[in-house]
Coordinates of C-alpha atoms and ligand atoms in Angstrom, one line a residue:
Chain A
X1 CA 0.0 0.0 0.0
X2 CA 1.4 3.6 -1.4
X3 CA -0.5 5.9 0.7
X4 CA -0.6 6.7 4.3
X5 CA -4.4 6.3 4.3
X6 CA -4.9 6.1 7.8
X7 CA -6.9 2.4 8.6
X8 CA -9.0 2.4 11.9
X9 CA -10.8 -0.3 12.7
X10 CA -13.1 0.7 15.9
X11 CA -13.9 -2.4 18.2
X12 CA -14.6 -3.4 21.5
X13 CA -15.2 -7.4 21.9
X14 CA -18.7 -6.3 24.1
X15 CA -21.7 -5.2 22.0
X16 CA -23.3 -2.1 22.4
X17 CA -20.5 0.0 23.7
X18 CA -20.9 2.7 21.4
X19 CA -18.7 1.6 18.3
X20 CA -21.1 2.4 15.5
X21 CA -21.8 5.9 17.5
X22 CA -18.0 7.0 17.4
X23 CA -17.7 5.7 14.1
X24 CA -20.2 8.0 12.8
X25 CA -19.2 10.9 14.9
X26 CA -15.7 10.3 14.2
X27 CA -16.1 9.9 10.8
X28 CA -18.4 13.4 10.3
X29 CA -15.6 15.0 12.8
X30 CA -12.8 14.0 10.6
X31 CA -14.6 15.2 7.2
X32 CA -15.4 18.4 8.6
X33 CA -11.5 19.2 9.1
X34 CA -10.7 18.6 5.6
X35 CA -10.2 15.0 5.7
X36 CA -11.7 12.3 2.7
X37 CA -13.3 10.2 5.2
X38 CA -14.7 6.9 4.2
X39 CA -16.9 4.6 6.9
X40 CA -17.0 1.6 6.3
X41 CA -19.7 -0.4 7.6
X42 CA -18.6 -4.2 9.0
X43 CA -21.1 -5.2 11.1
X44 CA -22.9 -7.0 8.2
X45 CA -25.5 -9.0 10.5
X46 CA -26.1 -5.7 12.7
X47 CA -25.7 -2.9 10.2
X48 CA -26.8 0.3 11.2
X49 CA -24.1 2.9 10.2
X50 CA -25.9 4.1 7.5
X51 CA -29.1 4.5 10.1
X52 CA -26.5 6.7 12.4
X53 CA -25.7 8.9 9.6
X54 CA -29.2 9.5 8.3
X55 CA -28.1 7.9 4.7
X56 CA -30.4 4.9 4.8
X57 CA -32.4 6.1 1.9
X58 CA -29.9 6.9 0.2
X59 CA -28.0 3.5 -0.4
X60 CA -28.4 1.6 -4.0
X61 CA -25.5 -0.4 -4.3
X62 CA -23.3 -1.9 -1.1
X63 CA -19.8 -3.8 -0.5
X64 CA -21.4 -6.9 -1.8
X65 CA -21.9 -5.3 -5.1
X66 CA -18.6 -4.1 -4.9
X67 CA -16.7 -7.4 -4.4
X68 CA -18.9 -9.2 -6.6
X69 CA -18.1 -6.9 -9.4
X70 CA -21.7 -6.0 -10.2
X71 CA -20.5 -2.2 -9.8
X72 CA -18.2 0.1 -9.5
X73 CA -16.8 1.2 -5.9
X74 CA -18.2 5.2 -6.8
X75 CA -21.6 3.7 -7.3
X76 CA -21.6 2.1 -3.9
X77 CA -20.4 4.9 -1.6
X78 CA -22.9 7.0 -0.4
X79 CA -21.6 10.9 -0.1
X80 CA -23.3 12.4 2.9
X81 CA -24.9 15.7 2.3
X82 CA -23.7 17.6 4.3
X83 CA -20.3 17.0 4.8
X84 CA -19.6 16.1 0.6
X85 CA -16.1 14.3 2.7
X86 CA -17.7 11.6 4.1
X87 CA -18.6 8.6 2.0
X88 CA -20.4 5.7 3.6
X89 CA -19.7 2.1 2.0
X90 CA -22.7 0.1 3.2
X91 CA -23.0 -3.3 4.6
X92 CA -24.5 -5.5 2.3
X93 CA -26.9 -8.7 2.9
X94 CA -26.1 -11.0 6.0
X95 CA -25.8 -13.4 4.0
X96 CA -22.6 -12.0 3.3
X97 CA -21.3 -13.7 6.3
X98 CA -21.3 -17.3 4.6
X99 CA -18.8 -16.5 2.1
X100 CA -17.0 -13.1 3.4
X101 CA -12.9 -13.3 4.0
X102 CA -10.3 -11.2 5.4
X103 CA -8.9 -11.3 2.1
X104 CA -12.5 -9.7 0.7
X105 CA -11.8 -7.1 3.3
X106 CA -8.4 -6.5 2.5
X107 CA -9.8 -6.0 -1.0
X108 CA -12.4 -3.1 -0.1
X109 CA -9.9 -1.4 1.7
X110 CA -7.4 -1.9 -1.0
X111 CA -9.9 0.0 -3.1
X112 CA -10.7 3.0 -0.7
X113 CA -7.0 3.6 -0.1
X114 CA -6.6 5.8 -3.5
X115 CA -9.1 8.4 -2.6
X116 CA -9.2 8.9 1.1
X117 CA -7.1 10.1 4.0
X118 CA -9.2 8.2 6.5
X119 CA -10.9 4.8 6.3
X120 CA -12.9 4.2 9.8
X121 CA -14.2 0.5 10.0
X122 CA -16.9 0.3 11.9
X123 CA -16.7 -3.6 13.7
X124 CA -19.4 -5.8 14.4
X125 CA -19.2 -6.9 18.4
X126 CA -17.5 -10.5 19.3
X127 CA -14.3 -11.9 18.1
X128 CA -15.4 -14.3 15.9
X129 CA -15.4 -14.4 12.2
X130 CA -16.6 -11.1 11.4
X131 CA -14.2 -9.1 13.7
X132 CA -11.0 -11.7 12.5
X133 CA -12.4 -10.4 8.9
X134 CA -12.5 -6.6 9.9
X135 CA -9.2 -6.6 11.5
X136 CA -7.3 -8.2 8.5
X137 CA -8.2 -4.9 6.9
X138 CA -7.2 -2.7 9.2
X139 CA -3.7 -0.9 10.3
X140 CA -4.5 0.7 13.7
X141 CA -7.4 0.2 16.2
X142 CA -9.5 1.9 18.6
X143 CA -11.1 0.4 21.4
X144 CA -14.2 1.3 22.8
X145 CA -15.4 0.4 26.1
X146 CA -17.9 1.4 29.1
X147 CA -16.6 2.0 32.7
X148 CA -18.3 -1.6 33.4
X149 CA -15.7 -4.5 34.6
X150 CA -17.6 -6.7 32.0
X151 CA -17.0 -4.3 28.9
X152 CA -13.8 -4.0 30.3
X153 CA -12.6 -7.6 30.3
X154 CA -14.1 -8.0 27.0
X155 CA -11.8 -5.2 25.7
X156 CA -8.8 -6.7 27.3
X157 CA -9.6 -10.0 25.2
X158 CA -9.5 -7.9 21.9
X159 CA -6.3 -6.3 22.5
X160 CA -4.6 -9.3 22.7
X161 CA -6.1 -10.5 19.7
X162 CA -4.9 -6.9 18.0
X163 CA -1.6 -7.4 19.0
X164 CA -1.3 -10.7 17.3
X165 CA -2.4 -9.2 14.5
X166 CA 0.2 -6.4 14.8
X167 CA -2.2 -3.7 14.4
X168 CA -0.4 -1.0 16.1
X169 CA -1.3 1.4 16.9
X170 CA -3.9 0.5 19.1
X171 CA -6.0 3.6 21.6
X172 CA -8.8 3.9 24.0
X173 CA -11.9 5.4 24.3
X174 CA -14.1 5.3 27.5
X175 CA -17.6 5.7 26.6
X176 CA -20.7 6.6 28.7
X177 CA -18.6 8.2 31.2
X178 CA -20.8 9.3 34.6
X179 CA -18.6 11.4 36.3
X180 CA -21.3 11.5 39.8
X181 CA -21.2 7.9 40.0
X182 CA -17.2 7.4 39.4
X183 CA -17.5 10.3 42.2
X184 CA -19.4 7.8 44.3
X185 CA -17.3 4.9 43.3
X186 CA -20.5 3.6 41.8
X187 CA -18.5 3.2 38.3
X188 CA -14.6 1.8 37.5
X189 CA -12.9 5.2 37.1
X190 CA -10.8 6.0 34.2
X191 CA -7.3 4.7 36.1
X192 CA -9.5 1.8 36.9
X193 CA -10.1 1.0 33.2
X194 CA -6.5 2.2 32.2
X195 CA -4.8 0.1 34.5
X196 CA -5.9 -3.0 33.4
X197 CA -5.8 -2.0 29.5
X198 CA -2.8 -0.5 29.4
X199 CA -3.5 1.3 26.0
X200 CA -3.0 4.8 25.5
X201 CA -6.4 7.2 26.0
X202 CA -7.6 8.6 23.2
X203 CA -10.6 10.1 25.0
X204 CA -13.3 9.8 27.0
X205 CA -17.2 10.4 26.4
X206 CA -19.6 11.3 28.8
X207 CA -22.9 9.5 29.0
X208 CA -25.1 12.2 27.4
X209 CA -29.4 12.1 26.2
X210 CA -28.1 14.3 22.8
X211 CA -26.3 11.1 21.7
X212 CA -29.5 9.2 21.8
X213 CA -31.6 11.7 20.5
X214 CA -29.4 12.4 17.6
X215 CA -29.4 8.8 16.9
X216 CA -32.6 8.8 16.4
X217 CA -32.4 12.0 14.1
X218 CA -30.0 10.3 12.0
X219 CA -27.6 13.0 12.8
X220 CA -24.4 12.6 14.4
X221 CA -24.0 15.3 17.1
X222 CA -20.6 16.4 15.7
X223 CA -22.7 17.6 12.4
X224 CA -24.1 20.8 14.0
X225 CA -22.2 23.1 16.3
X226 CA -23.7 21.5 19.3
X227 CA -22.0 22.3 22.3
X228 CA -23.6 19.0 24.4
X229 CA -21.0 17.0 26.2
X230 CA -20.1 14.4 24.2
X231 CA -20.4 16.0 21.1
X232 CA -17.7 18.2 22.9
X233 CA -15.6 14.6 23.5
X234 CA -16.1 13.7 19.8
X235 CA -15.1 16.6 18.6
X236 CA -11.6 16.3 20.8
X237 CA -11.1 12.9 19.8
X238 CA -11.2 13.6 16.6
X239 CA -8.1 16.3 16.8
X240 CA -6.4 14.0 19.0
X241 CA -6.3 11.4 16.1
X242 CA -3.9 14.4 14.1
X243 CA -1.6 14.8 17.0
X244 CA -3.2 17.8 18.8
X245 CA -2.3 17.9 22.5
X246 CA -5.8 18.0 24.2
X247 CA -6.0 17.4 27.6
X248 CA -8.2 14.5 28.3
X249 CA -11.2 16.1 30.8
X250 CA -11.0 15.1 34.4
X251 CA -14.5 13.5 34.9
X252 CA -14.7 14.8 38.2
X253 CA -14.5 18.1 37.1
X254 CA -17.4 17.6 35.0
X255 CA -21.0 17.4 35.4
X256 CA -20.8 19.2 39.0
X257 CA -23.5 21.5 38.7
X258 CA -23.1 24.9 41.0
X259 CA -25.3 22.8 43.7
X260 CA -23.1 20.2 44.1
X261 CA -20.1 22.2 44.5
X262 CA -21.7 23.8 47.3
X263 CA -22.7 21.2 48.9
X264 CA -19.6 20.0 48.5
X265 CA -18.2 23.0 50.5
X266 CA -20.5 22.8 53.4
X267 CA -19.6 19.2 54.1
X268 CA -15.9 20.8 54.3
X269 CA -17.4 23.3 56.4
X270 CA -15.7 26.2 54.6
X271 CA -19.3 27.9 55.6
Chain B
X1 CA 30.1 11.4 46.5
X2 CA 29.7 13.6 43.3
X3 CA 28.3 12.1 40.5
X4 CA 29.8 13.6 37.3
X5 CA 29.2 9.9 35.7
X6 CA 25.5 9.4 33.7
X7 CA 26.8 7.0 31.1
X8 CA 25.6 3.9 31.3
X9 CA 27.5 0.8 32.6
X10 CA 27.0 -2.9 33.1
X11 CA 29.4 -5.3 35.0
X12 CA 29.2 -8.5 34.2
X13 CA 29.5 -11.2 36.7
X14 CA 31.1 -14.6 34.9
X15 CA 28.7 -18.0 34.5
X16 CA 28.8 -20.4 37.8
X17 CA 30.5 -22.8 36.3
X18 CA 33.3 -20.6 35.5
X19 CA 34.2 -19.5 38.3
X20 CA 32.9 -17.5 41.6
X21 CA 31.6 -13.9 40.7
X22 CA 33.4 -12.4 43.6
X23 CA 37.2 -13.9 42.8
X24 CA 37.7 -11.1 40.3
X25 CA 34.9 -8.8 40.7
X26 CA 37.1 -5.9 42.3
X27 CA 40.0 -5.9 39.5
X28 CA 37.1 -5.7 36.6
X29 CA 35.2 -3.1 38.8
X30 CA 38.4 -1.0 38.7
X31 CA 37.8 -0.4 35.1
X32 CA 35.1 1.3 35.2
X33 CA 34.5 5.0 36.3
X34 CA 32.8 5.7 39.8
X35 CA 29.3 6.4 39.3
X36 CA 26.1 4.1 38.7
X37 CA 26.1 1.0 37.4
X38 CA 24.0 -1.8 36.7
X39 CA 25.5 -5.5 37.3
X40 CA 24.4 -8.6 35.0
X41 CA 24.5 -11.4 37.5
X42 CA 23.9 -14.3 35.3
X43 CA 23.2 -17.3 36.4
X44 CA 24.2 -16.6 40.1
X45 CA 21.1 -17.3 42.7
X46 CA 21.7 -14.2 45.0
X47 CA 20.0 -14.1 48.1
X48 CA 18.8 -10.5 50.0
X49 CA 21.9 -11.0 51.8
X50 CA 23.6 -11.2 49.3
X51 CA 22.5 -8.4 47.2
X52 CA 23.2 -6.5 50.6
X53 CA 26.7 -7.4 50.6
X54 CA 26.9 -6.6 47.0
X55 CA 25.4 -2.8 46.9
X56 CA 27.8 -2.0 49.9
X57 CA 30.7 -3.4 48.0
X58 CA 30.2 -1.2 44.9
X59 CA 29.0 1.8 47.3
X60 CA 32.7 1.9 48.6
X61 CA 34.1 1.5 45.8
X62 CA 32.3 4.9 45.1
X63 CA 29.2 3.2 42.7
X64 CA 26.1 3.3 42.8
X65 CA 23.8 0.0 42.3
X66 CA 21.5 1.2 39.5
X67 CA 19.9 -2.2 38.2
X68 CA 19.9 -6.1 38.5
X69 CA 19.9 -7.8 35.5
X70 CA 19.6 -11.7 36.6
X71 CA 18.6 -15.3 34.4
X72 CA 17.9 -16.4 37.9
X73 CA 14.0 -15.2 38.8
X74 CA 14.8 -15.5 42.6
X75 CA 17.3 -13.3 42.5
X76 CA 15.1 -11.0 40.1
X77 CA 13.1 -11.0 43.2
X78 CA 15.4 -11.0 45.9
X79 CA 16.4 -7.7 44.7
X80 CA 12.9 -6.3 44.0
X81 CA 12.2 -6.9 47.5
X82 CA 15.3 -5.2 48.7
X83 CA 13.9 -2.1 46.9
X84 CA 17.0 -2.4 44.4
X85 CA 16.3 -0.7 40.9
X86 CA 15.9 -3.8 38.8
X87 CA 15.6 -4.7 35.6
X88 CA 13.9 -7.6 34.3
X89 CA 15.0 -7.7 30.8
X90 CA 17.2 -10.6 30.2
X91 CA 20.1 -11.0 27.8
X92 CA 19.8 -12.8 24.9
X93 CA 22.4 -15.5 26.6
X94 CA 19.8 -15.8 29.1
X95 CA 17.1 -16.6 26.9
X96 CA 18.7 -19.1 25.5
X97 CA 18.9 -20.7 28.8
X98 CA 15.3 -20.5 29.4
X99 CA 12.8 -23.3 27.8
X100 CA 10.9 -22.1 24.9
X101 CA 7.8 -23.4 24.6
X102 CA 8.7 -26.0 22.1
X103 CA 11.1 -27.9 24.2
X104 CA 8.8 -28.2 27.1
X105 CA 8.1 -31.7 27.0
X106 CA 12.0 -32.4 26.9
X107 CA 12.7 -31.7 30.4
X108 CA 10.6 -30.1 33.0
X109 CA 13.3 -29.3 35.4
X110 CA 13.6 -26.2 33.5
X111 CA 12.0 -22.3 33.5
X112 CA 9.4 -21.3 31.0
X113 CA 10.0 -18.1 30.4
X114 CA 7.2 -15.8 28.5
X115 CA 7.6 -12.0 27.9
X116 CA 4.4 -9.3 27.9
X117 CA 1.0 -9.2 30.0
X118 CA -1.4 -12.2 29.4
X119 CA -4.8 -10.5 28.3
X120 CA -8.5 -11.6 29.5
X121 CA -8.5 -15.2 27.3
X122 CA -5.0 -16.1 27.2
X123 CA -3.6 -18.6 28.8
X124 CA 0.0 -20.1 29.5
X125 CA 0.8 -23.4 30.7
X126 CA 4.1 -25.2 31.9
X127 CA 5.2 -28.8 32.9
X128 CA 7.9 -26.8 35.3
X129 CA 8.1 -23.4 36.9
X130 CA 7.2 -20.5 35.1
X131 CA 8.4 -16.9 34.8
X132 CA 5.9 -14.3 33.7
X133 CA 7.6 -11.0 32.7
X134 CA 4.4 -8.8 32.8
X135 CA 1.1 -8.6 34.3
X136 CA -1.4 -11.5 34.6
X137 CA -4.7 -9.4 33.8
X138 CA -8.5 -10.8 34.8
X139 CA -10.0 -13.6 32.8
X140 CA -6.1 -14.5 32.2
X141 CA -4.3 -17.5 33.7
X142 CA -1.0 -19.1 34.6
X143 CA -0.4 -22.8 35.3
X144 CA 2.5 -24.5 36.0
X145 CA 3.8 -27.8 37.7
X146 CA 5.7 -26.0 39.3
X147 CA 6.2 -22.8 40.7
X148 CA 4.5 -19.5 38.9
X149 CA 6.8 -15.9 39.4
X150 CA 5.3 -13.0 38.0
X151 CA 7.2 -10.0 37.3
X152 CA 4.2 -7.7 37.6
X153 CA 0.4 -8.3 38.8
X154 CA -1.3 -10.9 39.0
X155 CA -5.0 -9.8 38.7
X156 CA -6.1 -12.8 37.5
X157 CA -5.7 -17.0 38.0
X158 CA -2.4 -18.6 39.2
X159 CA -2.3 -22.4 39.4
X160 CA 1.0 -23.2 40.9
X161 CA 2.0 -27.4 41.8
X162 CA -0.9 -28.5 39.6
X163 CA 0.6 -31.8 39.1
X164 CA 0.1 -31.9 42.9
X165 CA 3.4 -30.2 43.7
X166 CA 2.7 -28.9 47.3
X167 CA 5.7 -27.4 47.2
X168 CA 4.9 -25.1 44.8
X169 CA 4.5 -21.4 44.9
X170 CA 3.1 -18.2 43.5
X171 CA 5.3 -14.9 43.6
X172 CA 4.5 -11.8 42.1
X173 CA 5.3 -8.0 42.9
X174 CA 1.8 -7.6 43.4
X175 CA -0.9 -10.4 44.6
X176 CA -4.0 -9.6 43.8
X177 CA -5.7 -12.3 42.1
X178 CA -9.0 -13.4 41.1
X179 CA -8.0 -16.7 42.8
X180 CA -5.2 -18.8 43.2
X181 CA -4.6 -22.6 43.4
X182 CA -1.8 -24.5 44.5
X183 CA -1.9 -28.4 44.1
X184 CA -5.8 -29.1 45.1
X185 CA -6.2 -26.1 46.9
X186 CA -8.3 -23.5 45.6
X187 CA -8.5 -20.1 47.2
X188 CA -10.4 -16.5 46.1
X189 CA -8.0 -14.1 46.3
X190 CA -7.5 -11.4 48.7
X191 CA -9.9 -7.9 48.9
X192 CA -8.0 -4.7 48.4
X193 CA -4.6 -4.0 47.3
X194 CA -1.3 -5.1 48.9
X195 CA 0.7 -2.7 49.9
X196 CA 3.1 -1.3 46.9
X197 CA 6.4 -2.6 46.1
X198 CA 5.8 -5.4 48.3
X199 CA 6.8 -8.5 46.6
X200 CA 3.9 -11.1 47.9
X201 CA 3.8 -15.4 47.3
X202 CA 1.0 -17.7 48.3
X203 CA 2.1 -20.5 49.6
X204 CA 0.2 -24.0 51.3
X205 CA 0.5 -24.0 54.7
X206 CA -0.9 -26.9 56.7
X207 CA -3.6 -27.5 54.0
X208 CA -4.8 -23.6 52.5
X209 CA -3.4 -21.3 50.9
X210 CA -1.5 -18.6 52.5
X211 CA -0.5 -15.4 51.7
X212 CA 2.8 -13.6 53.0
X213 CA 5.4 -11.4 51.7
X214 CA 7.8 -13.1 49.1
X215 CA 10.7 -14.9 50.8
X216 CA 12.9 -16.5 48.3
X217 CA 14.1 -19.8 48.6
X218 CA 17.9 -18.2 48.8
X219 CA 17.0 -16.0 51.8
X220 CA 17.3 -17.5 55.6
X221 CA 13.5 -17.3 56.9
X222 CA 14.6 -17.3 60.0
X223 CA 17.1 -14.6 60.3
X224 CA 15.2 -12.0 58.8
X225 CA 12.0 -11.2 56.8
X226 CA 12.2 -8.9 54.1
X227 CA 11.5 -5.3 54.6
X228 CA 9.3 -3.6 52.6
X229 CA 10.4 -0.9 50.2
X230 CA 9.8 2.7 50.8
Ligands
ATP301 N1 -22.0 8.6 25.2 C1 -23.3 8.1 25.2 N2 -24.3 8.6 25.9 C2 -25.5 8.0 25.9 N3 -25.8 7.0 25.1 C3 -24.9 6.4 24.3 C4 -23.6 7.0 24.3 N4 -22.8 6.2 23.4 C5 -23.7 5.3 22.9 N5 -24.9 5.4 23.4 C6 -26.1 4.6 23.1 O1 -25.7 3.2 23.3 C7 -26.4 2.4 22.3 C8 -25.4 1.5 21.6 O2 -24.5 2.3 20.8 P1 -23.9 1.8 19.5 O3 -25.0 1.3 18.6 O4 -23.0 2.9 19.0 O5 -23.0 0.6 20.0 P2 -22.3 -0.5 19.2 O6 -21.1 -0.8 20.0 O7 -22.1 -0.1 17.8 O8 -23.3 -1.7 19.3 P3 -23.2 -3.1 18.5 O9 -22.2 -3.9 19.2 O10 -24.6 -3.6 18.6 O11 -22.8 -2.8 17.1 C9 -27.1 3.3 21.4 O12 -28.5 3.4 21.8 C10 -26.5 4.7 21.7 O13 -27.4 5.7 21.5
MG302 MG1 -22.7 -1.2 16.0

């Protein structure tokens, strides 16, 4: 491969951690600096990338297409809108699973490599066939996980399956961070999570109702100006990814409303 | 003492079977400059006493004892628990003394040696002892016939003896597994963290397991315990 395309693969071993939901924001993120981004859509049982991104509609021809040689790579990638960067390539039928390889993958990527600085792949949840197939593609990796000892241990198993397929390198991001209940040691804190993964900490994201809600709008929160709190995190993560020194938020910082900082002073007595 | 000297040095002890480390350790010493220095002490089991005797040696000598490289775990740990910078990284000659994984089943007297933290999922197994250079993380495990040494954490399952070796132990710098089993014996391991840069090994003792602070099979257990670091 000539070009210094930049090949993600975003996984996390434990299903519904958040990977599709960085992918998309990442991948809007990303265009929106300048960047060709193309997502590319993995999770070919599960696919809902192209629901995330509000381009459902929109998609005529997908991957399958593609590797079958029933059309052109162009015809299948579905330009967002808005951001004329992005391109989606969609997940095609799940019957795709029968007969998919890594080398399949290897040859999609292959394709995108030409005309974009960023290829995000967006990876279905376990560590069976379809994630051994998404990470043959890929160069580096993020991991996502929740402050939750079981999405926790699940990423640990995927890292060590990254790192015997020398994908390198390899970065965190803590999703659905509360920062009240790692307050109240009702949640692993992030040196908690770090500890154990030993990976360096691409960002965190705090647990916020916007993502939800623009899930359900088909638009990522990093498309409009929002100023929410993980649309914030995003946003961060996604300069991180071209070297910008951001410090990472201190969750206990965040999320203390003027109330609780009071309170918290009386219980010092300061008052 | 001033300390004009940064550079990096490493004194190397001669093998065992050569000859003792301490017949011509001065005259090679005198060819270095005063300063720190690290010593390679090869295949030489050195006890806490030992090490003792050696820091003080190169301290009048005007060095400073910056690192232990060792092929011998115990000493690895003996000088961990003396609070000793050491260095677990070992020469390429001492890898080649160490069992690979696909001679195991040629002799079991042997060290298995494996470099790098076992993730949730992996899993290591050896017919002897076993030297883990790296942390043992949750949903990992270790088992060996005989005993299992961690250089780093063991967060997850150790299975030390589990031909039935009671005997066997399980030392890491720090003990704080999800369980541990030695022979039969099956224990869950111990809430909270130890304290740090305490080097800890479960042991059986009259029938459980026991945890206590590493004592290596060099050091006298009766003359002293070890203390912990700082
Ligand atoms: N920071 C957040 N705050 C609140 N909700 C979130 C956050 N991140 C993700 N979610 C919600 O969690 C759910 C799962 O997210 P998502 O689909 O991105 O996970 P996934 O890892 O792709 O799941 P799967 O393994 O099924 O593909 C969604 O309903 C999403 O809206
Ligand atoms: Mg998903």
């Amino acid at each position: 491969m000539s070009k210094n395309t930049r090949i993600i693969l975003i996984c996390s071993g434990k299903g519904g951690v958040g990977k599709t939901t960085l992918t998309a924001n990442l991948g809007i993120a990303l265009a929106r600096q300048g960047f060709r981004t193309a997502v590319l859509d993995a999770d070919f049982g599960l696919r809902n990338l192209d629901l995330l991104l509000g381009l459902e509609n929109r998609i005529v021809y997908t991957a399958q297409e593609v590797l079958e040689e029933s059309c052109r790579l162009d015809q299948a990638l579905v330009k967002h809108k808005q951001e004329p960067n992005l391109a989606l390539l969609p997940a095609g039928n799940p019957r795709m699973l029968e007969w998919l390889k890594p080398e399949d993958m290897q040859r999609i990527v292959s394709m995108l490599i030409d005309d974009f600085d960023y290829v995000l792949i967006d990876c279905p949840a376990g560590v069976e066939d379809g994630f051994r197939n998404a990470v043959a593609a890929s160069k580096e990796a993020i991991v996502v996980t929740n402050p939750e000892i079981s999405a926790v241990r699940d990423a640990d198993r995927v890292i060590g399956l990254l790192n015997t397929h020398s994908v390198e390198p390899i970065q965190l991001v803590l999703n659905r961070v509360r920062p009240k209940m790692i307050a109240s040691q009702e949640m692993l804190s992030v040196n908690d999570v770090t500890d154990i993964l030993a990976l360096p900490l691409l960002g965190l994201v705090l647990e916020d109702e916007q993502v939800i809600v623009s899930t359900n709008r088909g638009e990522p929160l990093t498309l409009s100006s929002s100023k929410s709190p993980a649309a914030r995190c995003y946003t961060n993560i996604a300069k991180r990814m071209q070297g910008e020194e951001i410090p990472i938020i201190d969750p206990s910082k965040e999320g203390s409303s003027i109330g609780d900082k009071f309170k918290r002073l009386m219980q010092t007595k300061i008052f | 003492m001033s300390i004009e000297n940064n550079e990096r040095q490493l004194i190397k002890f001669p093998l065992r079977k050569e000859e003792d480390w301490r017949t011509s350790f001065k005259s090679k010493l005198a060819k270095f400059k005063e300063g720190f220095i690290e010593v390679d002490c090869k295949d030489w089991p050195l006890s806490w006493k030992d090490l003792v005797k050696l820091k003080s040696l190169l301290e009048r000598s005007g060095f400073i004892l910056d690192g232990i490289y060792s092929q011998i775990p115990e000493t690895l740990v003996s000088a961990y628990s003396l609070g000793l910078p050491t260095n677990p990284l070992l020469s390429k000659e001492a890898e080649g003394n160490y069992q690979t994984q696909q001679n195991l089943n040629q002799s079991e007297e042997r060290v298995l040696f494996h470099e790098g933290t076992l993730r949730s999922g992996e899993h290591i197994e050896a017919r002897g002892d076993v030297l883990l250079l790296g942390d043992v993380n949750p949903g990992a495990q270790v088992s060996a016939g005989g005993n299992v040494m961690i250089w780093g954490r063991l967060l997850g399952i150790a299975h030390a003896g589990k031909t039935g070796n009671l005997n066997a132990k399980i030392i890491a710098l720090e003990l704080r597994p999800l369980q541990l089993r030695i022979a039969n014996e099956v224990a869950r391991g111990p809430e909270g963290k130890p304290e740090p840069g305490l080097a800890e090994e479960a042991i059986l003792y009259s029938g459980s397991i026991v945890i206590r602070p590493a004592q290596t099979i060099f050091v006298n257990k009766k003359t002293h315990t070890i203390p912990p670091t700082p």
